[in-house]
Coordinates of C-alpha atoms and ligand atoms in Angstrom, one line a residue:
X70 CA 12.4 -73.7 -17.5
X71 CA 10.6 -76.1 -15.0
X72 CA 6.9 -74.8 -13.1
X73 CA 7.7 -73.2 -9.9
X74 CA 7.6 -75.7 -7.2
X75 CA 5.5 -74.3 -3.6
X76 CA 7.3 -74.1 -0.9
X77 CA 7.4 -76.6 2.1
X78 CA 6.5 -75.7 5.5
X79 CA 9.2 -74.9 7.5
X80 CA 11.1 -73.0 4.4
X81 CA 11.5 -69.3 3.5
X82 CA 10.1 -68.7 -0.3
X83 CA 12.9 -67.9 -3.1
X84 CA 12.8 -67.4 -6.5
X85 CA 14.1 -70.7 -7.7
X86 CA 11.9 -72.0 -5.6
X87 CA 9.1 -69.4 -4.7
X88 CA 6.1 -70.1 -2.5
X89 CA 2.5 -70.3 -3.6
X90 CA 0.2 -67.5 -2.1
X91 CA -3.4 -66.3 -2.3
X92 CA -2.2 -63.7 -4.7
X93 CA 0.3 -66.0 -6.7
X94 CA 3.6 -66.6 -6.3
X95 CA 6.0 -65.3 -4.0
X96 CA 9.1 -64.3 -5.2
X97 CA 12.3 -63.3 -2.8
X98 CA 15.0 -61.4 -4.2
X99 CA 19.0 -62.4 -2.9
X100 CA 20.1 -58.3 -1.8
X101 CA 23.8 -58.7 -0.5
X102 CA 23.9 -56.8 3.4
X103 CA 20.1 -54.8 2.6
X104 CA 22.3 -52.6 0.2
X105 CA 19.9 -51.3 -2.7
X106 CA 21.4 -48.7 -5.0
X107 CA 18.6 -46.1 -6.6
X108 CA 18.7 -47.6 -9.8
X109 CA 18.3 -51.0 -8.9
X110 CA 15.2 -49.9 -6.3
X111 CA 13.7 -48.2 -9.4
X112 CA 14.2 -52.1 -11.9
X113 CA 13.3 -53.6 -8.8
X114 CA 10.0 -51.3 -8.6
X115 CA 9.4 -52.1 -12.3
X116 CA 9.7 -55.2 -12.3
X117 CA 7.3 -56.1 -9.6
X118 CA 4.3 -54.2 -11.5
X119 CA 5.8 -55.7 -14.8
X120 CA 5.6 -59.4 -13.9
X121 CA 3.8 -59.5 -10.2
X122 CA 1.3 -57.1 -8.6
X123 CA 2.7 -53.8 -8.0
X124 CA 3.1 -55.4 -4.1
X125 CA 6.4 -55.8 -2.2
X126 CA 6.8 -57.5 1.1
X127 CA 10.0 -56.1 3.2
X128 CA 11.0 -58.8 4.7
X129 CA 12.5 -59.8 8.9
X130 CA 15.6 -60.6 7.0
X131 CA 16.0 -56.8 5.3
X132 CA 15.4 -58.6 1.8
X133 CA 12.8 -57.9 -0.6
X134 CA 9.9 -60.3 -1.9
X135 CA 8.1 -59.6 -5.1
X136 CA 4.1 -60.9 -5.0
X137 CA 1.5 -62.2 -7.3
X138 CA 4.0 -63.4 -9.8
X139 CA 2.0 -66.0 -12.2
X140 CA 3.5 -69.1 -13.2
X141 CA 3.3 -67.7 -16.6
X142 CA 5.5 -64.9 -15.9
X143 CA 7.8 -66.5 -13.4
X144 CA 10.5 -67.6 -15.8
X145 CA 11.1 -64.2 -17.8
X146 CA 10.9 -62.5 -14.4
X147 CA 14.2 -65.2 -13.3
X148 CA 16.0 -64.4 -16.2
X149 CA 15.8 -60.8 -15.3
X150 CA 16.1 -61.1 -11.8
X151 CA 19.8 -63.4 -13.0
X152 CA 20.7 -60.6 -15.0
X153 CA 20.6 -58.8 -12.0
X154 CA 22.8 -60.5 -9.8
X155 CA 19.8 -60.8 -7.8
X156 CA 18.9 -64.6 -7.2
X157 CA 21.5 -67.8 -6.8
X158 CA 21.5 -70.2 -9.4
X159 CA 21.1 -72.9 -7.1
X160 CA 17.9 -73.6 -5.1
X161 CA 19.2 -75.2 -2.1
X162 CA 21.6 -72.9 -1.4
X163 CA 19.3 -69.9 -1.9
X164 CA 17.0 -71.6 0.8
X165 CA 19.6 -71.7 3.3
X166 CA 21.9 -68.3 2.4
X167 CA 20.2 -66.4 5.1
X168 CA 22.4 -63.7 6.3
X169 CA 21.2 -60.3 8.2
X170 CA 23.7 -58.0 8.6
X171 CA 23.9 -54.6 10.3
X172 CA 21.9 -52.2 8.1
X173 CA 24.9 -49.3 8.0
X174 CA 27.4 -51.5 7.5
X175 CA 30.3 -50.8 5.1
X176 CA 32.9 -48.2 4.8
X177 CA 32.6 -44.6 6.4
X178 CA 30.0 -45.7 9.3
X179 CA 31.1 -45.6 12.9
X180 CA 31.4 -49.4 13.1
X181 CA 33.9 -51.3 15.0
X182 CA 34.6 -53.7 12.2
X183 CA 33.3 -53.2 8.3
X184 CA 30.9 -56.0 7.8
X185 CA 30.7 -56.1 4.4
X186 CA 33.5 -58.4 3.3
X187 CA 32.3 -60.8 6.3
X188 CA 29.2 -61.2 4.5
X189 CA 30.7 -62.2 1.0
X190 CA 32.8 -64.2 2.6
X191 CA 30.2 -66.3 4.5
X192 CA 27.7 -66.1 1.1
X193 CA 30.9 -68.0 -0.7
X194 CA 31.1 -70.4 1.8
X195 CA 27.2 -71.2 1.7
X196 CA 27.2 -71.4 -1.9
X197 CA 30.3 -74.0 -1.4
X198 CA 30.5 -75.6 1.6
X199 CA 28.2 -78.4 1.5
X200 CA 27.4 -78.8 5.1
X201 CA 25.6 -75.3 5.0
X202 CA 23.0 -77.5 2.7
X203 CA 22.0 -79.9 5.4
X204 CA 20.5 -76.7 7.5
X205 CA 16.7 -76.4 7.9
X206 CA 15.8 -74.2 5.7
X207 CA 15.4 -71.2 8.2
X208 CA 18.5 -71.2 9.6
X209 CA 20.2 -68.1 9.7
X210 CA 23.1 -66.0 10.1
X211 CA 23.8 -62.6 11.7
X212 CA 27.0 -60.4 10.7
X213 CA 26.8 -57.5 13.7
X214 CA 29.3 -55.0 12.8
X215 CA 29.1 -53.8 17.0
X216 CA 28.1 -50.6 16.0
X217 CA 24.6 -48.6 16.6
X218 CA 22.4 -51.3 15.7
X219 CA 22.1 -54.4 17.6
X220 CA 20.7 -57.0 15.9
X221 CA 20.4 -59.3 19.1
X222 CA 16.3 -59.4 18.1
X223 CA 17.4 -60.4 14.7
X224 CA 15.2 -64.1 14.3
X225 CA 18.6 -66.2 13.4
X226 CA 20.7 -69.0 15.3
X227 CA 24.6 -68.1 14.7
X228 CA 25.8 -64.4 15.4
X229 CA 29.0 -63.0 14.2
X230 CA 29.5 -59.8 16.3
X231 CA 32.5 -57.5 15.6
X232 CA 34.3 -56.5 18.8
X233 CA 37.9 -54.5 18.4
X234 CA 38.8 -55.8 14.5
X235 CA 37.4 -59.8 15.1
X236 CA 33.7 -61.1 15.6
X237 CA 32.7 -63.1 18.7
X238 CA 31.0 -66.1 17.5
X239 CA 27.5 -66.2 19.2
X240 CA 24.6 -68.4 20.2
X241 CA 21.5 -67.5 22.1
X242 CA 20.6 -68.8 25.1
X243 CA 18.3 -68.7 28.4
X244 CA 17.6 -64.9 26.6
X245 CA 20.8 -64.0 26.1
X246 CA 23.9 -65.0 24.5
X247 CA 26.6 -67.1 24.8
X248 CA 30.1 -66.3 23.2
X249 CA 31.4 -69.9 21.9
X250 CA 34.7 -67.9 20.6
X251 CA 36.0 -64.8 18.2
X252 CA 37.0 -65.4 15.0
X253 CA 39.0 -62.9 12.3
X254 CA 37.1 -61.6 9.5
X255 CA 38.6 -63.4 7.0
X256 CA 37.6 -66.8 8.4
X257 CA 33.9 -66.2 9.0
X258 CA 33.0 -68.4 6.7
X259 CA 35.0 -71.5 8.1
X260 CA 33.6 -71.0 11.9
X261 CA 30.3 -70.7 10.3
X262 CA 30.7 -73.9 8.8
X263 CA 32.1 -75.7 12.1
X264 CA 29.5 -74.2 13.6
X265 CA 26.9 -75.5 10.8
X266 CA 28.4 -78.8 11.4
X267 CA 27.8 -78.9 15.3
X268 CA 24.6 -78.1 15.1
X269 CA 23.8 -81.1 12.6
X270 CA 25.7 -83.6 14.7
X271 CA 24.0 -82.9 17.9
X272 CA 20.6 -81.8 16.8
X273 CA 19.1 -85.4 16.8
X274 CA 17.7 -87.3 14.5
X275 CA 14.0 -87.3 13.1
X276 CA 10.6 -85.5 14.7
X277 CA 12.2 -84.7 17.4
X278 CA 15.6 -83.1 16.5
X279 CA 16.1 -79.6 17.2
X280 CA 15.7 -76.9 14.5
X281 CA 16.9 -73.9 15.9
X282 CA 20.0 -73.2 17.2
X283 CA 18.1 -72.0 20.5
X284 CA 16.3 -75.1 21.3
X285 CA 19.8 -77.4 20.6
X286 CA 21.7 -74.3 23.2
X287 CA 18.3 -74.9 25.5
X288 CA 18.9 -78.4 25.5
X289 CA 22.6 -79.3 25.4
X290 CA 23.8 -75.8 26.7
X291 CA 26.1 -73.6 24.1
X292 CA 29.0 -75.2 25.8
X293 CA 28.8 -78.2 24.7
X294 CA 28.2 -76.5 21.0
X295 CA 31.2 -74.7 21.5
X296 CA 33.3 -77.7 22.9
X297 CA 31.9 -79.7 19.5
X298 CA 32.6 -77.5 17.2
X299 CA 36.5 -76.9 18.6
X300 CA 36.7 -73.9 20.2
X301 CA 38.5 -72.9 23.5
X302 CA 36.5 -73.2 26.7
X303 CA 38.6 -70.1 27.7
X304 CA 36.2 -68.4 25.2
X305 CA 33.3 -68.9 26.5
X306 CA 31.5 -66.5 28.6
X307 CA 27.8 -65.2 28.5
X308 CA 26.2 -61.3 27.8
X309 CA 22.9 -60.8 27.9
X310 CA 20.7 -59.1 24.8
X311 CA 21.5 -55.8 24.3
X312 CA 18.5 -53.0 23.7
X313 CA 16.8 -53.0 20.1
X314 CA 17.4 -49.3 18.8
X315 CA 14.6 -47.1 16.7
X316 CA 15.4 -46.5 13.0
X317 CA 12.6 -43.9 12.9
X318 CA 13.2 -40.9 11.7
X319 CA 16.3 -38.5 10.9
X320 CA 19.2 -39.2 12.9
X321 CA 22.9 -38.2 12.8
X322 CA 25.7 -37.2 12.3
X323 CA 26.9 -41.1 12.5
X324 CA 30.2 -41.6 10.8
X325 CA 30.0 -40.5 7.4
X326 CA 26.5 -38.6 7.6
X327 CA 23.1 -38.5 8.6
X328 CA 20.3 -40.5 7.8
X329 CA 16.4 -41.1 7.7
X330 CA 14.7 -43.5 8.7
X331 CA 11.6 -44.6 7.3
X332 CA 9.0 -47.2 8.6
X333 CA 7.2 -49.6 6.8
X334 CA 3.5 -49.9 7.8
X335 CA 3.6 -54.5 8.3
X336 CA 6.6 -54.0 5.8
X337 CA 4.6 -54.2 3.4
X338 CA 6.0 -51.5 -0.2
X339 CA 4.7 -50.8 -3.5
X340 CA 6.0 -50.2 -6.6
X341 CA 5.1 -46.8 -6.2
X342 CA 6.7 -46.2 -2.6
X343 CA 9.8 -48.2 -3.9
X344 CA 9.9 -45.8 -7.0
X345 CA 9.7 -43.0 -4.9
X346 CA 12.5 -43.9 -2.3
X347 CA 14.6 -44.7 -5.6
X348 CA 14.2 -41.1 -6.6
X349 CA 14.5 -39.3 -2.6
X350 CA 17.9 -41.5 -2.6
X351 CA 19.0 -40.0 -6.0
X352 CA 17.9 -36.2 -5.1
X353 CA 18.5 -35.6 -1.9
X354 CA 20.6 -38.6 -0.1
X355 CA 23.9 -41.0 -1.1
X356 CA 21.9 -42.7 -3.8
X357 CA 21.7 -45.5 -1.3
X358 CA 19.2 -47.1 0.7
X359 CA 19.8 -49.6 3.2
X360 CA 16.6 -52.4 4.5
X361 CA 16.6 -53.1 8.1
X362 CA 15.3 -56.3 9.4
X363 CA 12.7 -53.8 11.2
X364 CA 10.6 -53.4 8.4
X365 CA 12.5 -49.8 7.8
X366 CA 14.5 -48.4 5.3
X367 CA 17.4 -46.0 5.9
X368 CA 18.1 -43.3 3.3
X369 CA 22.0 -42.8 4.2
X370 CA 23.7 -39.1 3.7
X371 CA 20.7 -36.1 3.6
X372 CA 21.6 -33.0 4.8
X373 CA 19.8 -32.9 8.1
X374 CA 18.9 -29.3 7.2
X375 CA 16.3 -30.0 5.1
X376 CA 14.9 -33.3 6.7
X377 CA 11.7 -31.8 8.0
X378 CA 10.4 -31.1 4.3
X379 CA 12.3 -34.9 3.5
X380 CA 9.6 -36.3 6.1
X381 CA 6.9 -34.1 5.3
X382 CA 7.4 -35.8 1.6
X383 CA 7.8 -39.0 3.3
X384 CA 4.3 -39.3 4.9
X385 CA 3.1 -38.1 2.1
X386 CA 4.7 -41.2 0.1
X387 CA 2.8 -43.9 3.2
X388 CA 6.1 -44.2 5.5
X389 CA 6.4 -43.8 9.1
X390 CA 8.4 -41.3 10.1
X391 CA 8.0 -40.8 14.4
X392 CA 9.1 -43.4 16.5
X393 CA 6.2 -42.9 18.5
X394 CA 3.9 -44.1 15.6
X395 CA 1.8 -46.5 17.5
X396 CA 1.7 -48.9 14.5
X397 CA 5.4 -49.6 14.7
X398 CA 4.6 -51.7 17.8
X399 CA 1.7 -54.1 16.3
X400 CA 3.2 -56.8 13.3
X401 CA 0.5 -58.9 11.2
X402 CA 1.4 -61.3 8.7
X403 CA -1.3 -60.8 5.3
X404 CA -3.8 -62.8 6.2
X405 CA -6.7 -63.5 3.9
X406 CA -7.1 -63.0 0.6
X407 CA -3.4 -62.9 0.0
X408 CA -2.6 -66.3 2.1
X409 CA -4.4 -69.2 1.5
X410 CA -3.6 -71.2 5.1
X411 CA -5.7 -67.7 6.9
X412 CA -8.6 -67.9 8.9
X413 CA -9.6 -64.5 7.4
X414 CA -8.1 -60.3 7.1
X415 CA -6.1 -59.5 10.1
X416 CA -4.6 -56.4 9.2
X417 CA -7.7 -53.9 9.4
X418 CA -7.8 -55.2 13.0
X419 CA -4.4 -54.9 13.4
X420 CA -3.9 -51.3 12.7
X421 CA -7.6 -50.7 15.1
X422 CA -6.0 -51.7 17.8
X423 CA -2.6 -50.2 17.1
X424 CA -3.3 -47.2 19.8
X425 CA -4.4 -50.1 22.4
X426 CA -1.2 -51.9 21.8
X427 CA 1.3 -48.7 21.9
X428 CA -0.4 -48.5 25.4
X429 CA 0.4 -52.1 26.7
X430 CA 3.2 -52.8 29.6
X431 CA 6.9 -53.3 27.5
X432 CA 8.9 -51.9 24.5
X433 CA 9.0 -53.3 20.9
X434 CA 6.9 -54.6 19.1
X435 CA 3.7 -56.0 21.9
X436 CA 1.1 -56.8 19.6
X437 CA 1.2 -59.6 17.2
X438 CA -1.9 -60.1 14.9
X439 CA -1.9 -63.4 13.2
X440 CA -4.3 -65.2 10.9
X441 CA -3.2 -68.7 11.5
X442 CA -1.1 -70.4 14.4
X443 CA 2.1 -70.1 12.1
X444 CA 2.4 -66.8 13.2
X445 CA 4.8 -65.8 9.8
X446 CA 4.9 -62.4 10.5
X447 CA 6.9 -63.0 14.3
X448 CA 8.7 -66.1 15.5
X449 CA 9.8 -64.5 19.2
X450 CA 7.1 -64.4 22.0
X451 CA 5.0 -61.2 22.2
X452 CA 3.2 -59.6 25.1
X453 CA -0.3 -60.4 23.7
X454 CA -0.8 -62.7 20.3
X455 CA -4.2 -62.6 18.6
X456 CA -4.7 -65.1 16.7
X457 CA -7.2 -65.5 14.1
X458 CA -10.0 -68.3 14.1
X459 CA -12.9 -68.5 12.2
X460 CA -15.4 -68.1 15.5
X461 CA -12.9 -65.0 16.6
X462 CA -9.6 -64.8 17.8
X463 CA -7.0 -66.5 20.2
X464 CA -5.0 -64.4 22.6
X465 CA -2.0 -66.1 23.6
X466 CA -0.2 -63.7 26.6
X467 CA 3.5 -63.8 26.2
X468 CA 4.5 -65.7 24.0
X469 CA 4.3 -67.2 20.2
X470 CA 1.3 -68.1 17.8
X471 CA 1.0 -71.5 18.4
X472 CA 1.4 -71.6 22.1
X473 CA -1.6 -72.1 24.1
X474 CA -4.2 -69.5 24.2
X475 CA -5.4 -67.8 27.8
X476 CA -8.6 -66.5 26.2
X477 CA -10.9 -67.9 22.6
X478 CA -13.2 -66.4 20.4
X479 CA -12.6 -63.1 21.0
X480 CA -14.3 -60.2 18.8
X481 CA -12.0 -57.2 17.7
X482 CA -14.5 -55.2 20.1
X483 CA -13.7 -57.4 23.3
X484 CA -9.7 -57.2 23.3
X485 CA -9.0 -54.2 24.8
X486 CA -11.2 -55.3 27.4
X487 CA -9.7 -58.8 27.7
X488 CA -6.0 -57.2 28.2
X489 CA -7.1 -55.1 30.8
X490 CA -8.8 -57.7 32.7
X491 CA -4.9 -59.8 32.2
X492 CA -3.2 -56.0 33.1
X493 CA -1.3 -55.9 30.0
X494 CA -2.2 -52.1 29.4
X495 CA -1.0 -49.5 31.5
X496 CA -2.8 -47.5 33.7
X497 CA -6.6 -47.3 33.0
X498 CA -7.4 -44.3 30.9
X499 CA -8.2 -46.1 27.6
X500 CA -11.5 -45.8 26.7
Ligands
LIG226 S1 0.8 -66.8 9.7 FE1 -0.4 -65.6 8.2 S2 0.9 -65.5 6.4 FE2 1.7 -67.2 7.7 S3 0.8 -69.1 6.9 FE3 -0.5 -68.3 8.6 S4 -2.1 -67.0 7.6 FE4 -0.4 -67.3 6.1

């Protein structure tokens, strides 16, 4: 088998085509819909300490990555990971079959439309359908089955939303989104591809051709996407972006059962934790767990009854288990030693000023911590982005990583200060 290859700029690692890290290579596993049975968590687990680090990166796209993989070991760990079912066989289309769906998905859930057969419907059409190949690399997809969980903060550029048995075809736009049509379940995968194919004619050509779906709709309008890709103007009609929900904690009943929901601190598991929710899923749940695309994990079907002692055990294990946990509102990408583009460790400063950033003005996540203007770790605008620099860091108000910074060289000491001075934090009893 051929050397591993890094990764370009501008593409998500695979395994066929992993990127190259600090800590070796970076290998992403292909998990259909964030479903993860308990004996393929445990393999997974295994095989991460066997041929990579022990370390395992959930990822924004509720998929798992396994890291420090050597070029040594990367092509036993393939053919494991093939006998799987757990990579493509094809490296293009692995870089471009990014699809999220919604993380309860399936049948039994209160949903208004069972995702699941969307999904391998649009995966066949990726691996077929040459157009999907001509995609940037990050392009993505979003299967929204309309139930609990929006996914409207999903990063993607196409949404498939069920509403009464069919999915609105979706584009976002001016913050919101715009409907471009509905489309059966069955035919996902040919809207996506008509879809695929207006974006590529009226991206533009070179430098200066969009990228993401939101730029081309901020540009041309979705309308005109829409119009070029054949479907009704009678369909089209706007809605803005519905509320992100918490997957903290135990919730429930929801269709077929309860469930907890388990942070994960920067989404970042070991094969330790991932051996441990392997066996809570086994003892005590469906024998299921489910990745969200917000660095949780839900174990589906406990018996609420005994969910205090299931968190208690949880904690214990390194999840989060209150939504209030002020670290569920700060991301960080690795940062040094593990990436070699960083300007240095972000993450000890990122969970120091986790208290500071529960306390800023808004809901979500508010406080990006990056170690380089490619801000991995979150492509939408936050209320205050540190970025790192080797004199200090960049704070960037509202907005994304590489966007132009209100304040430089910034020491982790000064940046409580230097939000209160912009009144990002609430009130004025920090201190
Ligand atoms: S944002 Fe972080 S992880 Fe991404 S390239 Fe920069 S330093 Fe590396």
């Amino acid at each position: 088998m051929s050397e591993p290859v890094p990764s370009v700029k501008g593409w998500c690692p695979g395994a066929l085509r992993p990127m190259r890290s600090g800590d070796g290579l970076v290998v992403r596993l292909q998990l259909t819909a964030g479903v993860l049975s308990a004996p393929l968590a445990r393999r997974i687990a295994a095989l991460s300490e066997r041929y990579g680090n022990g370390q395992i990166d959930l990822t924004q796209r509720a998929n798992l990555q396994l890291r420090g993989v050597s070029d040594d070991t990367w092509p036993e760990l393939i053919g494991e990971l093939a006998a799987l079912g757990l990579i493509e066989t094809d490296a293009e289309v692995e870089a471009v079959k990014n699809i999220v769906a919604s993380p309860l998905a399936g049948p039994g859930w209160a949903t208004t439309v069972d995702c699941h057969a969307s999904v391998a419907a649009l995966g066949a059409a990726i691996g077929t359908d040459p157009v999907f190949r001509r995609l940037p690399g990050k392009f993505g997809f979003v299967i929204d089955d309309g139930g609990y969980w929006p996914l409207d903060d999903v990063a993607a550029d196409v949404w498939f939303v069920g509403r009464d048995g069919r999915f609105d075809i979706e584009v976002p736009q001016a913050g919101g989104f715009v409907r471009l049509g509905t489309v059966a379940p069955d035919a996902i995968g040919a809207a996506a591809a008509a879809v695929a194919q207006a974006f590529l004619d009226l991206r533009g050509d070179g430098e200066g051709g969009a990228r993401r779906m939101r730029d081309l709709a901020a540009r041309i309008g979705a309308a005109a996407i829409a119009d070029h890709a054949g479907f009704s103007a009678a369909g089209h009609s706007e809605r803005p972006a519905r509320q992100a929900r918490r997957s903290i904690g135990a919730g429930g009943p929801l269709g077929a059962g309860a469930y907890l929901g388990l942070g994960v601190v920067f989404g970042r598991l070991t094969a330790v934790s991932l051996d441990w929710l392997a066996d809570l899923a086994k003892t005590a749940a469906s024998g299921e767990l489910r990745l969200t695309p917000w660095r949780s994990i839900l174990v589906p079907g406990v018996d609420l009854e005994i969910s205090e002692r299931l968190l208690a055990g949880a904690v214990a294990a390194g999840f989060i288990v209150s939504p209030e946990d002020p670290r569920l509102v700060v991301v960080a990408c690795p940062g040094a030693p593990e990436c070699e583009s960083a300007a240095g460790p972000v993450r000890e400063d990122a969970l120091a000023l986790a208290e500071v950033a529960a306390k800023m003005v808004g809901r979500g996540v508010r406080l990006h911590v990056s170690a380089c203007p490619k801000g991995c770790a979150r492509t939408q605008p936050a209320a205050a982005t540190l970025i790192r620099r080797h004199a200090g860091y960049d704070l960037v108000v509202n907005g994304r990583a590489d966007d132009d910074p209100v304040s430089t060289g910034l020491q982790p000491q000064d940046i409580e200060g230097a939000l209160r001075r912009l009144k990002a934090i609430e009130g004025q009893s920090i201190g």
